[in-house]
Amino acid sequence: MTSKGGKMLQYVNWKMKVSIQDTRTLVGTFMAFDKHMNIVLGDCEEYRIVKSKKSTEMKEEKRTLGLVLLRGENVISMSAEAPPAPKPKSAAAGRGGPGVGRAAGRGIPSSAMGGAPGGLGGPVRGVGGPGASAMMPQASGRGMLSAPPMNFPGRGRAAPMMPPPPGGPPMGRGFMGRGMPPP
């Protein structure tokens, strides 16, 4: 069995005719509803039957209302007038125009597929840090120079282990290298 909400959802965007308690009839595009059966109608028109004062004949008056929020308490009945209008197809949608379609924006360019995308290839000299001269050791005040930077062979391997200080615990399997235990 279909729920009431599911049954109503199938009529969204349909042209609906709604009868309300004071004998008026509203015709418009059914746009929304809620659990109280409050209804939103777009491009709504109101129809009401009026007795003329001079004669006994009935006359139907039409009035354009536009967007209407109708309280669910006042709704007596709803009926479908027409299904949603088909969406107009643009003339240029089916055929291609002049030129070539190319991706634009922030995507990865097709020429960069061989290597890392721009900006992700690694550090670049001179960008993002102090200059090389600022990182060089400086001379001390007494005319002593510090040692020049050294390049160790086998770059990428761990530095050679230093022997433990005299009187310290031996560097064995059980020692994790985090220092002496507290006294």
CSV table of N, CA and C in Angstrom, one decimal, residues 61-182:
chain,number,residue,atom,x,y,z
A,61,GLU,N,-17.0,33.9,-11.6
A,61,GLU,CA,-15.9,34.9,-11.7
A,61,GLU,C,-14.6,34.2,-11.6
A,62,LYS,N,-13.6,34.8,-12.3
A,62,LYS,CA,-12.3,34.3,-12.3
A,62,LYS,C,-11.4,35.4,-11.8
A,63,ARG,N,-10.4,35.0,-11.0
A,63,ARG,CA,-9.5,36.0,-10.4
A,63,ARG,C,-8.1,35.3,-10.4
A,64,THR,N,-7.0,36.0,-10.9
A,64,THR,CA,-5.7,35.5,-10.9
A,64,THR,C,-5.0,35.8,-9.5
A,65,LEU,N,-4.5,34.8,-8.8
A,65,LEU,CA,-3.9,35.0,-7.5
A,65,LEU,C,-2.4,34.9,-7.5
A,66,GLY,N,-1.8,34.0,-8.4
A,66,GLY,CA,-0.4,33.8,-8.4
A,66,GLY,C,0.0,32.7,-7.5
A,67,LEU,N,1.0,32.9,-6.6
A,67,LEU,CA,1.5,31.9,-5.7
A,67,LEU,C,0.6,31.9,-4.4
A,68,VAL,N,0.1,30.7,-4.1
A,68,VAL,CA,-0.9,30.6,-3.0
A,68,VAL,C,-0.4,29.5,-2.0
A,69,LEU,N,-0.5,29.8,-0.7
A,69,LEU,CA,-0.3,28.8,0.3
A,69,LEU,C,-1.7,28.6,0.9
A,70,LEU,N,-2.2,27.4,0.8
A,70,LEU,CA,-3.5,27.1,1.2
A,70,LEU,C,-3.5,26.2,2.4
A,71,ARG,N,-4.2,26.6,3.5
A,71,ARG,CA,-4.2,25.8,4.8
A,71,ARG,C,-4.9,24.5,4.5
A,72,GLY,N,-4.3,23.4,5.0
A,72,GLY,CA,-4.9,22.1,4.7
A,72,GLY,C,-6.3,21.9,5.4
A,73,GLU,N,-6.6,22.7,6.4
A,73,GLU,CA,-7.8,22.6,7.1
A,73,GLU,C,-9.0,23.0,6.2
A,74,ASN,N,-8.7,23.8,5.2
A,74,ASN,CA,-9.8,24.3,4.3
A,74,ASN,C,-10.0,23.5,3.1
A,75,VAL,N,-9.1,22.5,2.8
A,75,VAL,CA,-9.2,21.7,1.6
A,75,VAL,C,-10.3,20.7,1.7
A,76,ILE,N,-11.2,20.6,0.7
A,76,ILE,CA,-12.2,19.6,0.7
A,76,ILE,C,-11.8,18.5,-0.3
A,77,SER,N,-11.3,18.8,-1.5
A,77,SER,CA,-10.9,17.8,-2.5
A,77,SER,C,-9.9,18.4,-3.4
A,78,MET,N,-9.2,17.5,-4.1
A,78,MET,CA,-8.2,17.8,-5.1
A,78,MET,C,-8.4,16.9,-6.2
A,79,SER,N,-8.2,17.4,-7.5
A,79,SER,CA,-8.3,16.6,-8.6
A,79,SER,C,-7.3,17.1,-9.7
A,80,ALA,N,-6.7,16.1,-10.4
A,80,ALA,CA,-5.7,16.5,-11.4
A,80,ALA,C,-6.4,17.0,-12.7
A,81,GLU,N,-5.9,18.2,-13.1
A,81,GLU,CA,-6.4,18.8,-14.3
A,81,GLU,C,-5.6,18.4,-15.5
A,82,ALA,N,-4.2,18.5,-15.4
A,82,ALA,CA,-3.3,18.2,-16.5
A,82,ALA,C,-2.0,17.8,-16.0
A,83,PRO,N,-1.3,16.9,-16.7
A,83,PRO,CA,0.1,16.5,-16.2
A,83,PRO,C,1.1,17.7,-16.5
A,84,PRO,N,2.3,17.6,-15.9
A,84,PRO,CA,3.2,18.6,-16.1
A,84,PRO,C,3.5,18.9,-17.6
A,85,ALA,N,3.7,20.1,-17.9
A,85,ALA,CA,4.0,20.5,-19.3
A,85,ALA,C,5.4,19.9,-19.7
A,86,PRO,N,5.6,19.4,-20.9
A,86,PRO,CA,6.9,18.9,-21.2
A,86,PRO,C,7.9,20.0,-21.3
A,87,LYS,N,9.2,19.7,-20.9
A,87,LYS,CA,10.2,20.8,-20.9
A,87,LYS,C,10.6,21.1,-22.4
A,88,PRO,N,10.7,22.3,-22.7
A,88,PRO,CA,11.1,22.7,-24.1
A,88,PRO,C,12.5,22.3,-24.4
A,89,LYS,N,12.8,21.7,-25.5
A,89,LYS,CA,14.1,21.3,-25.9
A,89,LYS,C,14.8,22.5,-26.6
A,90,SER,N,16.0,22.8,-26.3
A,90,SER,CA,16.6,23.9,-27.0
A,90,SER,C,17.1,23.4,-28.3
A,91,ALA,N,17.2,24.3,-29.3
A,91,ALA,CA,17.5,24.0,-30.7
A,91,ALA,C,19.0,23.5,-30.8
A,92,ALA,N,19.9,24.0,-29.9
A,92,ALA,CA,21.3,23.7,-30.0
A,92,ALA,C,21.7,22.5,-29.2
A,93,ALA,N,20.7,21.9,-28.5
A,93,ALA,CA,21.1,20.8,-27.6
A,93,ALA,C,21.5,19.5,-28.4
A,94,GLY,N,21.0,19.2,-29.5
A,94,GLY,CA,21.3,18.0,-30.2
A,94,GLY,C,22.5,18.1,-31.1
A,95,ARG,N,22.8,19.2,-31.6
A,95,ARG,CA,23.9,19.3,-32.6
A,95,ARG,C,25.0,20.1,-32.0
A,96,GLY,N,26.2,19.8,-32.5
A,96,GLY,CA,27.4,20.5,-32.1
A,96,GLY,C,27.6,21.8,-32.8
A,97,GLY,N,28.2,22.7,-32.2
A,97,GLY,CA,28.5,24.0,-32.8
A,97,GLY,C,30.0,24.1,-33.3
A,98,PRO,N,30.4,25.2,-33.7
A,98,PRO,CA,31.8,25.3,-34.2
A,98,PRO,C,32.8,25.3,-33.0
A,99,GLY,N,34.0,24.8,-33.3
A,99,GLY,CA,35.0,24.8,-32.2
A,99,GLY,C,35.2,23.4,-31.7
A,100,VAL,N,36.0,23.3,-30.7
A,100,VAL,CA,36.4,22.0,-30.1
A,100,VAL,C,36.1,22.1,-28.6
A,101,GLY,N,35.5,21.0,-28.1
A,101,GLY,CA,35.3,20.9,-26.7
A,101,GLY,C,36.5,20.6,-25.9
A,102,ARG,N,36.9,21.4,-24.9
A,102,ARG,CA,38.0,21.1,-24.1
A,102,ARG,C,37.7,21.3,-22.7
A,103,ALA,N,38.3,20.5,-21.8
A,103,ALA,CA,38.1,20.6,-20.4
A,103,ALA,C,38.7,21.9,-19.9
A,104,ALA,N,38.1,22.6,-19.0
A,104,ALA,CA,38.6,23.8,-18.5
A,104,ALA,C,38.4,23.8,-17.0
A,105,GLY,N,39.2,24.6,-16.3
A,105,GLY,CA,39.1,24.7,-14.9
A,105,GLY,C,40.3,24.2,-14.2
A,106,ARG,N,40.0,23.6,-13.0
A,106,ARG,CA,41.1,23.2,-12.1
A,106,ARG,C,41.5,21.7,-12.2
A,107,GLY,N,41.1,21.1,-13.3
A,107,GLY,CA,41.5,19.7,-13.4
A,107,GLY,C,42.9,19.5,-13.8
A,108,ILE,N,43.3,18.2,-13.9
A,108,ILE,CA,44.7,17.9,-14.3
A,108,ILE,C,44.8,18.0,-15.8
A,109,PRO,N,45.8,18.7,-16.3
A,109,PRO,CA,45.9,18.8,-17.8
A,109,PRO,C,46.4,17.4,-18.3
A,110,SER,N,46.0,17.1,-19.5
A,110,SER,CA,46.3,15.8,-20.0
A,110,SER,C,47.8,15.6,-20.3
A,111,SER,N,48.6,16.7,-20.5
A,111,SER,CA,50.0,16.6,-20.8
A,111,SER,C,50.8,16.2,-19.5
A,112,ALA,N,50.2,16.4,-18.3
A,112,ALA,CA,50.9,16.1,-17.1
A,112,ALA,C,50.7,14.7,-16.6
A,113,MET,N,50.1,13.8,-17.4
A,113,MET,CA,49.9,12.5,-17.0
A,113,MET,C,51.1,11.7,-16.7
A,114,GLY,N,52.3,12.0,-17.4
A,114,GLY,CA,53.5,11.3,-17.3
A,114,GLY,C,54.1,11.4,-15.9
A,115,GLY,N,54.1,12.6,-15.3
A,115,GLY,CA,54.8,12.8,-14.1
A,115,GLY,C,53.8,13.3,-13.0
A,116,ALA,N,54.3,13.8,-12.0
A,116,ALA,CA,53.5,14.4,-10.9
A,116,ALA,C,52.8,15.7,-11.4
A,117,PRO,N,51.6,16.0,-11.0
A,117,PRO,CA,51.0,17.2,-11.3
A,117,PRO,C,51.8,18.4,-10.8
A,118,GLY,N,51.7,19.5,-11.5
A,118,GLY,CA,52.4,20.7,-11.1
A,118,GLY,C,52.1,21.1,-9.7
A,119,GLY,N,53.2,21.4,-9.0
A,119,GLY,CA,53.1,21.8,-7.6
A,119,GLY,C,53.3,20.6,-6.6
A,120,LEU,N,53.2,19.4,-7.2
A,120,LEU,CA,53.4,18.2,-6.3
A,120,LEU,C,54.6,17.4,-6.6
A,121,GLY,N,55.5,18.0,-7.4
A,121,GLY,CA,56.7,17.3,-7.9
A,121,GLY,C,57.9,17.3,-6.8
A,122,GLY,N,57.7,18.0,-5.8
A,122,GLY,CA,58.8,18.1,-4.8
A,122,GLY,C,59.2,19.5,-4.5
A,123,PRO,N,60.2,19.8,-3.6
A,123,PRO,CA,60.6,21.1,-3.3
A,123,PRO,C,61.3,21.8,-4.5
A,124,VAL,N,61.1,23.1,-4.6
A,124,VAL,CA,61.7,23.9,-5.7
A,124,VAL,C,62.7,24.8,-5.0
A,125,ARG,N,63.9,25.0,-5.6
A,125,ARG,CA,64.9,25.8,-5.0
A,125,ARG,C,64.4,27.3,-5.0
A,126,GLY,N,64.6,27.9,-3.9
A,126,GLY,CA,64.2,29.3,-3.8
A,126,GLY,C,62.8,29.6,-3.5
A,127,VAL,N,62.0,28.6,-3.2
A,127,VAL,CA,60.6,28.8,-3.0
A,127,VAL,C,60.2,28.2,-1.6
A,128,GLY,N,59.6,29.0,-0.7
A,128,GLY,CA,59.0,28.5,0.5
A,128,GLY,C,60.0,28.4,1.7
A,129,GLY,N,61.1,29.1,1.7
A,129,GLY,CA,62.0,29.0,2.9
A,129,GLY,C,63.0,30.1,2.8
A,130,PRO,N,63.9,30.1,3.8
A,130,PRO,CA,65.0,31.1,3.7
A,130,PRO,C,66.0,30.8,2.6
A,131,GLY,N,66.7,31.8,2.2
A,131,GLY,CA,67.7,31.5,1.1
A,131,GLY,C,68.8,30.7,1.6
A,132,ALA,N,69.6,30.1,0.6
A,132,ALA,CA,70.7,29.2,0.9
A,132,ALA,C,71.7,29.9,1.8
A,133,SER,N,72.0,31.2,1.6
A,133,SER,CA,73.0,31.9,2.3
A,133,SER,C,72.6,32.1,3.8
A,134,ALA,N,71.3,32.2,4.1
A,134,ALA,CA,70.8,32.3,5.5
A,134,ALA,C,71.0,31.0,6.2
A,135,MET,N,71.1,29.9,5.6
A,135,MET,CA,71.2,28.6,6.2
A,135,MET,C,72.6,28.1,6.4
A,136,MET,N,73.6,28.9,5.8
A,136,MET,CA,75.0,28.5,6.0
A,136,MET,C,75.5,28.9,7.3
A,137,PRO,N,76.4,28.1,7.9
A,137,PRO,CA,77.0,28.4,9.3
A,137,PRO,C,77.7,29.7,9.2
A,138,GLN,N,77.6,30.5,10.2
A,138,GLN,CA,78.3,31.8,10.3
A,138,GLN,C,79.6,31.7,11.1
A,139,ALA,N,80.5,32.6,10.8
A,139,ALA,CA,81.8,32.7,11.6
A,139,ALA,C,81.5,33.2,12.9
A,140,SER,N,82.3,32.7,13.9
A,140,SER,CA,82.1,33.2,15.3
A,140,SER,C,83.0,34.5,15.4
A,141,GLY,N,82.8,35.2,16.5
A,141,GLY,CA,83.5,36.5,16.7
A,141,GLY,C,85.0,36.5,16.8
A,142,ARG,N,85.7,35.4,17.1
A,142,ARG,CA,87.1,35.3,17.4
A,142,ARG,C,87.9,34.9,16.1
A,143,GLY,N,87.2,34.9,15.0
A,143,GLY,CA,87.9,34.5,13.8
A,143,GLY,C,87.9,33.0,13.5
A,144,MET,N,87.1,32.2,14.3
A,144,MET,CA,87.0,30.8,14.1
A,144,MET,C,85.8,30.5,13.1
A,145,LEU,N,86.1,29.7,12.3
A,145,LEU,CA,85.0,29.3,11.3
A,145,LEU,C,84.5,27.9,11.7
A,146,SER,N,83.2,27.7,11.5
A,146,SER,CA,82.7,26.4,11.8
A,146,SER,C,83.0,25.5,10.6
A,147,ALA,N,82.8,24.3,10.8
A,147,ALA,CA,83.1,23.3,9.7
A,147,ALA,C,82.1,23.4,8.6
A,148,PRO,N,82.5,23.2,7.4
A,148,PRO,CA,81.5,23.2,6.3
A,148,PRO,C,80.6,22.1,6.4
A,149,PRO,N,79.4,22.2,5.7
A,149,PRO,CA,78.4,21.1,5.8
A,149,PRO,C,79.0,19.9,5.1
A,150,MET,N,78.7,18.7,5.6
A,150,MET,CA,79.2,17.4,5.1
A,150,MET,C,78.1,16.6,4.4
A,151,ASN,N,78.5,16.0,3.4
A,151,ASN,CA,77.6,15.1,2.7
A,151,ASN,C,78.0,13.6,3.1
A,152,PHE,N,77.1,12.9,3.6
A,152,PHE,CA,77.4,11.5,4.0
A,152,PHE,C,77.1,10.6,2.8
A,153,PRO,N,77.9,9.6,2.6
A,153,PRO,CA,77.5,8.6,1.5
A,153,PRO,C,76.4,7.8,2.0
A,154,GLY,N,75.7,7.2,1.1
A,154,GLY,CA,74.5,6.3,1.4
A,154,GLY,C,73.3,7.1,1.9
A,155,ARG,N,73.0,8.2,1.3
A,155,ARG,CA,71.9,9.1,1.7
A,155,ARG,C,70.6,8.3,1.8
A,156,GLY,N,69.8,8.5,2.8
A,156,GLY,CA,68.6,7.8,2.9
A,156,GLY,C,68.7,6.7,4.0
A,157,ARG,N,69.9,6.3,4.3
A,157,ARG,CA,70.0,5.3,5.4
A,157,ARG,C,70.1,6.0,6.7
A,158,ALA,N,69.9,5.3,7.8
A,158,ALA,CA,70.0,5.9,9.1
A,158,ALA,C,71.4,6.2,9.4
A,159,ALA,N,71.6,7.2,10.3
A,159,ALA,CA,73.0,7.7,10.7
A,159,ALA,C,73.6,6.6,11.5
A,160,PRO,N,74.9,6.5,11.5
A,160,PRO,CA,75.6,5.4,12.3
A,160,PRO,C,75.3,5.7,13.8
A,161,MET,N,75.2,4.6,14.5
A,161,MET,CA,74.9,4.6,16.0
A,161,MET,C,76.1,5.1,16.7
A,162,MET,N,75.9,5.9,17.7
A,162,MET,CA,77.0,6.3,18.6
A,162,MET,C,77.1,5.4,19.8
A,163,PRO,N,78.3,5.1,20.3
A,163,PRO,CA,78.4,4.3,21.5
A,163,PRO,C,77.7,4.9,22.7
A,164,PRO,N,77.2,4.1,23.6
A,164,PRO,CA,76.6,4.7,24.8
A,164,PRO,C,77.6,5.5,25.6
A,165,PRO,N,77.1,6.5,26.4
A,165,PRO,CA,78.1,7.3,27.2
A,165,PRO,C,78.7,6.4,28.3
A,166,PRO,N,79.9,6.7,28.8
A,166,PRO,CA,80.5,5.9,29.8
A,166,PRO,C,79.6,5.9,31.1
A,167,GLY,N,79.4,4.7,31.7
A,167,GLY,CA,78.6,4.5,32.9
A,167,GLY,C,77.1,4.4,32.6
A,168,GLY,N,76.7,4.5,31.3
A,168,GLY,CA,75.3,4.3,31.0
A,168,GLY,C,75.0,2.9,30.7
A,169,PRO,N,73.7,2.6,30.6
A,169,PRO,CA,73.3,1.2,30.3
A,169,PRO,C,73.8,0.8,28.9
A,170,PRO,N,74.1,-0.5,28.7
A,170,PRO,CA,74.5,-0.9,27.4
A,170,PRO,C,73.3,-0.9,26.4
A,171,MET,N,73.6,-0.7,25.2
A,171,MET,CA,72.6,-0.6,24.1
A,171,MET,C,72.3,-2.1,23.7
A,172,GLY,N,71.4,-2.7,24.3
A,172,GLY,CA,71.1,-4.1,24.0
A,172,GLY,C,69.7,-4.2,23.4
A,173,ARG,N,69.2,-5.4,23.4
A,173,ARG,CA,67.9,-5.6,22.8
A,173,ARG,C,66.8,-5.0,23.6
A,174,GLY,N,66.9,-5.1,24.9
A,174,GLY,CA,65.8,-4.6,25.8
A,174,GLY,C,65.8,-3.1,25.9
A,175,PHE,N,66.8,-2.4,25.5
A,175,PHE,CA,66.9,-0.9,25.6
A,175,PHE,C,66.2,-0.3,24.4
A,176,MET,N,65.3,0.6,24.6
A,176,MET,CA,64.6,1.2,23.5
A,176,MET,C,65.2,2.5,23.1
A,177,GLY,N,66.2,3.1,23.8
A,177,GLY,CA,66.9,4.3,23.3
A,177,GLY,C,66.1,5.5,23.7
A,178,ARG,N,65.3,5.5,24.8
A,178,ARG,CA,64.6,6.7,25.2
A,178,ARG,C,65.2,7.3,26.4
A,179,GLY,N,66.4,6.9,26.8
A,179,GLY,CA,67.1,7.6,27.9
A,179,GLY,C,67.0,6.7,29.1
A,180,MET,N,67.6,7.3,30.2
A,180,MET,CA,67.7,6.6,31.5
A,180,MET,C,66.3,6.6,32.2
A,181,PRO,N,66.0,5.6,32.9
A,181,PRO,CA,64.8,5.6,33.7
A,181,PRO,C,64.9,6.6,34.8
A,182,PRO,N,63.8,7.2,35.3
A,182,PRO,CA,63.9,8.2,36.4
A,182,PRO,C,64.5,7.6,37.7
